[in-house]
Coordinates of C-alpha atoms and ligand atoms in Angstrom, one line a residue:
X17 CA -30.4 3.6 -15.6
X18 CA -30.7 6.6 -18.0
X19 CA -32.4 6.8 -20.9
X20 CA -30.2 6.6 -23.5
X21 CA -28.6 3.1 -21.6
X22 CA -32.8 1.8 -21.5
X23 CA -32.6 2.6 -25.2
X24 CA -29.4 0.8 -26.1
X25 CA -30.8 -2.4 -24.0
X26 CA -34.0 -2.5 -25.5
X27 CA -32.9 -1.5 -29.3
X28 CA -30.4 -3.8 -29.0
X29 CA -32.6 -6.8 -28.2
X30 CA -34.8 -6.4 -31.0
X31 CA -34.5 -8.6 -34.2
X32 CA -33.8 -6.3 -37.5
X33 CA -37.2 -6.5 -38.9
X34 CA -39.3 -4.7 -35.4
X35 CA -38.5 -1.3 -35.4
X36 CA -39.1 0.7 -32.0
X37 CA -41.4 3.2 -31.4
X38 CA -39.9 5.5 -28.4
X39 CA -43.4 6.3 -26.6
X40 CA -42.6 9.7 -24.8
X41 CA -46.4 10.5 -23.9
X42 CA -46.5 13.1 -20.8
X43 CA -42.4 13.3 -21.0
X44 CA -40.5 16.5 -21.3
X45 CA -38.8 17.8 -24.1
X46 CA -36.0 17.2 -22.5
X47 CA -36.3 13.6 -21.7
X48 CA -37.8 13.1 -25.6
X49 CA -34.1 15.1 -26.4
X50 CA -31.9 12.4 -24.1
X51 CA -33.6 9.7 -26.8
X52 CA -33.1 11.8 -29.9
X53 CA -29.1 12.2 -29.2
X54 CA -29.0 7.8 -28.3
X55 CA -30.0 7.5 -31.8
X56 CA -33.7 7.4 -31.5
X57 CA -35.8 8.5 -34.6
X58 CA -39.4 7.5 -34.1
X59 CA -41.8 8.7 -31.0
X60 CA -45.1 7.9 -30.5
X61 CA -47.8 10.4 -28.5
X62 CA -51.0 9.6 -27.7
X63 CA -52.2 13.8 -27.7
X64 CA -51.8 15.5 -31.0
X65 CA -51.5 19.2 -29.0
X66 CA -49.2 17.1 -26.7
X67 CA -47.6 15.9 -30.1
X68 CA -47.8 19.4 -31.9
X69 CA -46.1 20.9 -29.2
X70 CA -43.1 18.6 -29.2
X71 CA -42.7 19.1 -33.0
X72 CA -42.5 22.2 -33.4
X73 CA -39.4 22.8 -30.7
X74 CA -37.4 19.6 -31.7
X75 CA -35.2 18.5 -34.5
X76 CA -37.2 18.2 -38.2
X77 CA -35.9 14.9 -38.8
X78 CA -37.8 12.8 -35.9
X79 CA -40.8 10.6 -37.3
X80 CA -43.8 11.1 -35.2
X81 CA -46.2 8.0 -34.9
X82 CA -50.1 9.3 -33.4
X83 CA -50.9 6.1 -31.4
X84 CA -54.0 6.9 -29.1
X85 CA -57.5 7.8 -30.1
X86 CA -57.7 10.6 -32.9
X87 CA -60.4 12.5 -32.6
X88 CA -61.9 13.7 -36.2
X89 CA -61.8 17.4 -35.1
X90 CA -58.1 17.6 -34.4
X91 CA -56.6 15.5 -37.6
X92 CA -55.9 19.0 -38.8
X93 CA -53.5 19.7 -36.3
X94 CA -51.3 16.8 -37.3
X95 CA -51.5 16.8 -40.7
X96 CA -49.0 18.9 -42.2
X97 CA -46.2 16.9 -40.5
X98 CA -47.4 13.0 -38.6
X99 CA -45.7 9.6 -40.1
X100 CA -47.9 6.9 -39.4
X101 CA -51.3 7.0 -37.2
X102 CA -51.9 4.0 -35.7
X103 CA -55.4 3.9 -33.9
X104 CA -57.4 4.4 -37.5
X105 CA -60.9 2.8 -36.3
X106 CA -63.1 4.4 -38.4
X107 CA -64.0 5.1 -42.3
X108 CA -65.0 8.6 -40.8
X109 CA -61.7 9.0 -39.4
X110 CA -60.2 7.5 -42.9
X111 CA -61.7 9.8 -44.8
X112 CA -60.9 12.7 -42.7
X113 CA -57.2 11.9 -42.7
X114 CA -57.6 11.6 -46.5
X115 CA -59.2 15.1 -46.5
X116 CA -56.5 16.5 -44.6
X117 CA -53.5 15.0 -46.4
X118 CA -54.9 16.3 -49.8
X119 CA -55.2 19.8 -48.4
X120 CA -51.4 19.4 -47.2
X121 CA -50.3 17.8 -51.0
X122 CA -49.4 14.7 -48.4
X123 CA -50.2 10.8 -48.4
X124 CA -50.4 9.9 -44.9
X125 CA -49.9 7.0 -43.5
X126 CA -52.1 5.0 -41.6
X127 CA -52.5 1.4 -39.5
X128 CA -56.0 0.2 -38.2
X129 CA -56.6 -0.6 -35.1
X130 CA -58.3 -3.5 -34.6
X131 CA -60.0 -5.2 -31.8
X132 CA -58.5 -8.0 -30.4
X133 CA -58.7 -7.4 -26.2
X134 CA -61.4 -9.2 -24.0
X135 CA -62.5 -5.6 -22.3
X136 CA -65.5 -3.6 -24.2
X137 CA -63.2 -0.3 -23.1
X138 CA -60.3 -1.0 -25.8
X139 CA -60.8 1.2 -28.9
X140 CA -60.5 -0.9 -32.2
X141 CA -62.7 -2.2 -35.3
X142 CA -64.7 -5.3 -35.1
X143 CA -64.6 -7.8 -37.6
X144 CA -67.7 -6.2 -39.5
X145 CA -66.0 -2.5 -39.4
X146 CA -62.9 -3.6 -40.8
X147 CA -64.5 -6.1 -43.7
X148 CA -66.8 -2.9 -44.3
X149 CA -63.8 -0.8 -44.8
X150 CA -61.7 -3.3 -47.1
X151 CA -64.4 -3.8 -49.1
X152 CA -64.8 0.0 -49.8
X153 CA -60.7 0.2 -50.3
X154 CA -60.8 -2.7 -52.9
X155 CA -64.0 -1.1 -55.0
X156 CA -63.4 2.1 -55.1
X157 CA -59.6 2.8 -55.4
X158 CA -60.7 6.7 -56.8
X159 CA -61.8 8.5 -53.5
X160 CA -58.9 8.0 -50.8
X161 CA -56.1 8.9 -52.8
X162 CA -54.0 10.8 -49.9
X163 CA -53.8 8.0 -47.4
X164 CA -52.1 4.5 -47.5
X165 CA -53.1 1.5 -45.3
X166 CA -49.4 0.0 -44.2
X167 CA -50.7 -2.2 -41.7
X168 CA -52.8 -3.5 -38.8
X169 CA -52.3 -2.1 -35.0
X170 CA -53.6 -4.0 -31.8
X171 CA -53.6 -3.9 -27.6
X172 CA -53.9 -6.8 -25.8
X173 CA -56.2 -7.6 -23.1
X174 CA -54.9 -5.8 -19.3
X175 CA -53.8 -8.9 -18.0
X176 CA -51.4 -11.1 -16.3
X177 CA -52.1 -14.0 -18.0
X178 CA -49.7 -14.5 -20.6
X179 CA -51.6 -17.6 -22.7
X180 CA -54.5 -15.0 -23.5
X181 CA -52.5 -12.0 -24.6
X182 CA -50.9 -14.7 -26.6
X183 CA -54.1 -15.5 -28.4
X184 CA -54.9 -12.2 -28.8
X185 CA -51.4 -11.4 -30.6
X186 CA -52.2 -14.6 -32.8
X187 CA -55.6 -13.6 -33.7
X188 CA -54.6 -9.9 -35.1
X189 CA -51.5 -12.0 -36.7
X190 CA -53.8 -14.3 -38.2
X191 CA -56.1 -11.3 -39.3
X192 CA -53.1 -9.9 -40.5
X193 CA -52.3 -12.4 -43.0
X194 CA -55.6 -13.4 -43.9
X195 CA -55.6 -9.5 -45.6
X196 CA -52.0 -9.3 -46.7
X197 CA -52.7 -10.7 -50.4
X198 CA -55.1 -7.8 -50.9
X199 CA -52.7 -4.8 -52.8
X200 CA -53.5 -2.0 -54.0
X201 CA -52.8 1.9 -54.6
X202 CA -53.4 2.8 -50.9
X203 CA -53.5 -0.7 -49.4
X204 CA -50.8 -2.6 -48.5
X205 CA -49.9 -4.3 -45.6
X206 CA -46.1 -4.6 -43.9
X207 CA -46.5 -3.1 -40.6
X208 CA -48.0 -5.1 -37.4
X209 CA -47.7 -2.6 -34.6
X210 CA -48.2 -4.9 -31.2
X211 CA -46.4 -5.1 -28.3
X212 CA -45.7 -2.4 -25.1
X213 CA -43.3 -2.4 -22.2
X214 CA -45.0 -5.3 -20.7
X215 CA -45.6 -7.6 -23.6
X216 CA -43.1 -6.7 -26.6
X217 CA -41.1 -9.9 -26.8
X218 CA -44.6 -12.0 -26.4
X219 CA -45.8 -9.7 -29.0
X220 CA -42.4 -10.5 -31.4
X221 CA -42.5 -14.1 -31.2
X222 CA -46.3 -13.7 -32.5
X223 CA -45.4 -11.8 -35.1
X224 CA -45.0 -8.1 -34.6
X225 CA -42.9 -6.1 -36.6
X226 CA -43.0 -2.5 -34.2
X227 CA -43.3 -2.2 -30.5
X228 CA -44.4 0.8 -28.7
X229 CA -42.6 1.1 -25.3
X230 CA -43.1 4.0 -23.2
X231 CA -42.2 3.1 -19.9
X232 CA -38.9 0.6 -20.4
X233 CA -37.6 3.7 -21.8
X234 CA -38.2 6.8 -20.0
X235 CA -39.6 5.6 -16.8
X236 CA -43.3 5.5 -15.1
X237 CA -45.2 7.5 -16.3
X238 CA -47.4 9.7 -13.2
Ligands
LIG25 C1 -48.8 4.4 -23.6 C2 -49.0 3.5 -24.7 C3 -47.9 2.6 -25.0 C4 -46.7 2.4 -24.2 O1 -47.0 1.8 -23.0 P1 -45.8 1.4 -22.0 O2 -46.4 0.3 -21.2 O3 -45.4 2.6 -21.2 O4 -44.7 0.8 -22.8 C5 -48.1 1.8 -26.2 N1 -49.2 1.9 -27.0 C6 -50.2 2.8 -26.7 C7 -51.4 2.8 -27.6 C8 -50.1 3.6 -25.6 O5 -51.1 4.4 -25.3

């Protein structure tokens, strides 16, 4: 299968409301290239140089979605040009986007991460982190006016066992709408990003509204 026939099977699949995220981590231009002439808009890295590098050599048009760890040093990199950054799991990190998107005249937008997965190693904010964070966002609507909260992003546990990565996907869902009455200037939630090669049509029927899939697409990664 090539790429562009793994693209049409998966994108084709999808309901309207989940939009794809093509995850081309470790992939060559080239390959990333194959998915941009199928029609494919939006690719997720996990390494902003990784990212930085792509986006400067390929077409201006392509959205680019940050979905690993960001490191506070390196938001710089990405600013003057990332969509959405996924894997927000800090009000450090918050306000260092912000910071960064005001020096670029940009909003930028941004999901958090939660943590929903069994394993300690999983990045993510804990109930506590995240209620501490959307109580700052609904007091003080002044200091973070260059970034926008669209959304909620989770990883279920590494597992085979399908009935707990369901209640995982549940849980952030529930979490999800528990916070979706809660508007305002740079708060609003639409997206749910869940769901990977493995577990993106689990990760639909719980509710997930974009799917990062790496692999299905463009093959093992090494
Ligand atoms: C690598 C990665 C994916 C895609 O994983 P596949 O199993 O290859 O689809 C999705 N989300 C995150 C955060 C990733 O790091």
């Amino acid at each position: 299968m090539s790429i562009a026939n793994n693209l049409h099977t998966i994108q084709s699949s999808l309901p309207a409301h989940v939009t794809l995220v093509a995850v081309s981590k470790t992939k060559p231009v080239s390959d990333l290239m194959q998915a941009y002439e199928a029609g494919q808009r939006i690719f997720g890295e996990n390494k902003i140089q990784e990212m930085t590098d792509k986006q400067e050599v390929m077409p201006k048009d392509i959205n680019w979605h940050m979905i690993g760890h960001v490191q506070t040093n390196k938001v710089k990199y990405m600013a003057p040009y990332v969509n959405l950054i996924h894997g927000v799991d800090s009000f450090k990190l918050l306000k260092e986007i912000n910071k960064q998107a005001a020096k670029n005249n940009r909003i930028i937008d941004c999901l958090l991460q939660i943590h929903i997965a069994e394993e300690e190693t999983k990045f993510g904010l804990d109930y506590s982190e995240l209620d501490e964070i959307l109580s700052i966002i609904k007091n003080d609507t002044q200091s973070l006016q260059n970034i926008c909260i669209k959304g909620f992003m989770g990883m279920a546990t590494f597992t085979e066992d399908q009935n707990q990565i369901e209640k995982e996907f549940l849980h952030l869902k529930s979490i999800f709408d528990a916070n979706k009455t809660l508007i305002t200037t740079n708060f609003k939630l639409e997206t749910l990003s869940m769901g990977m090669s493995g577990d993106y049509e689990l990760a639909i029927s719980c509710g997930s509204t974009m799917v990062r899939i790496g692999s299905s697409i463009f093959g093992t990664r090494n």
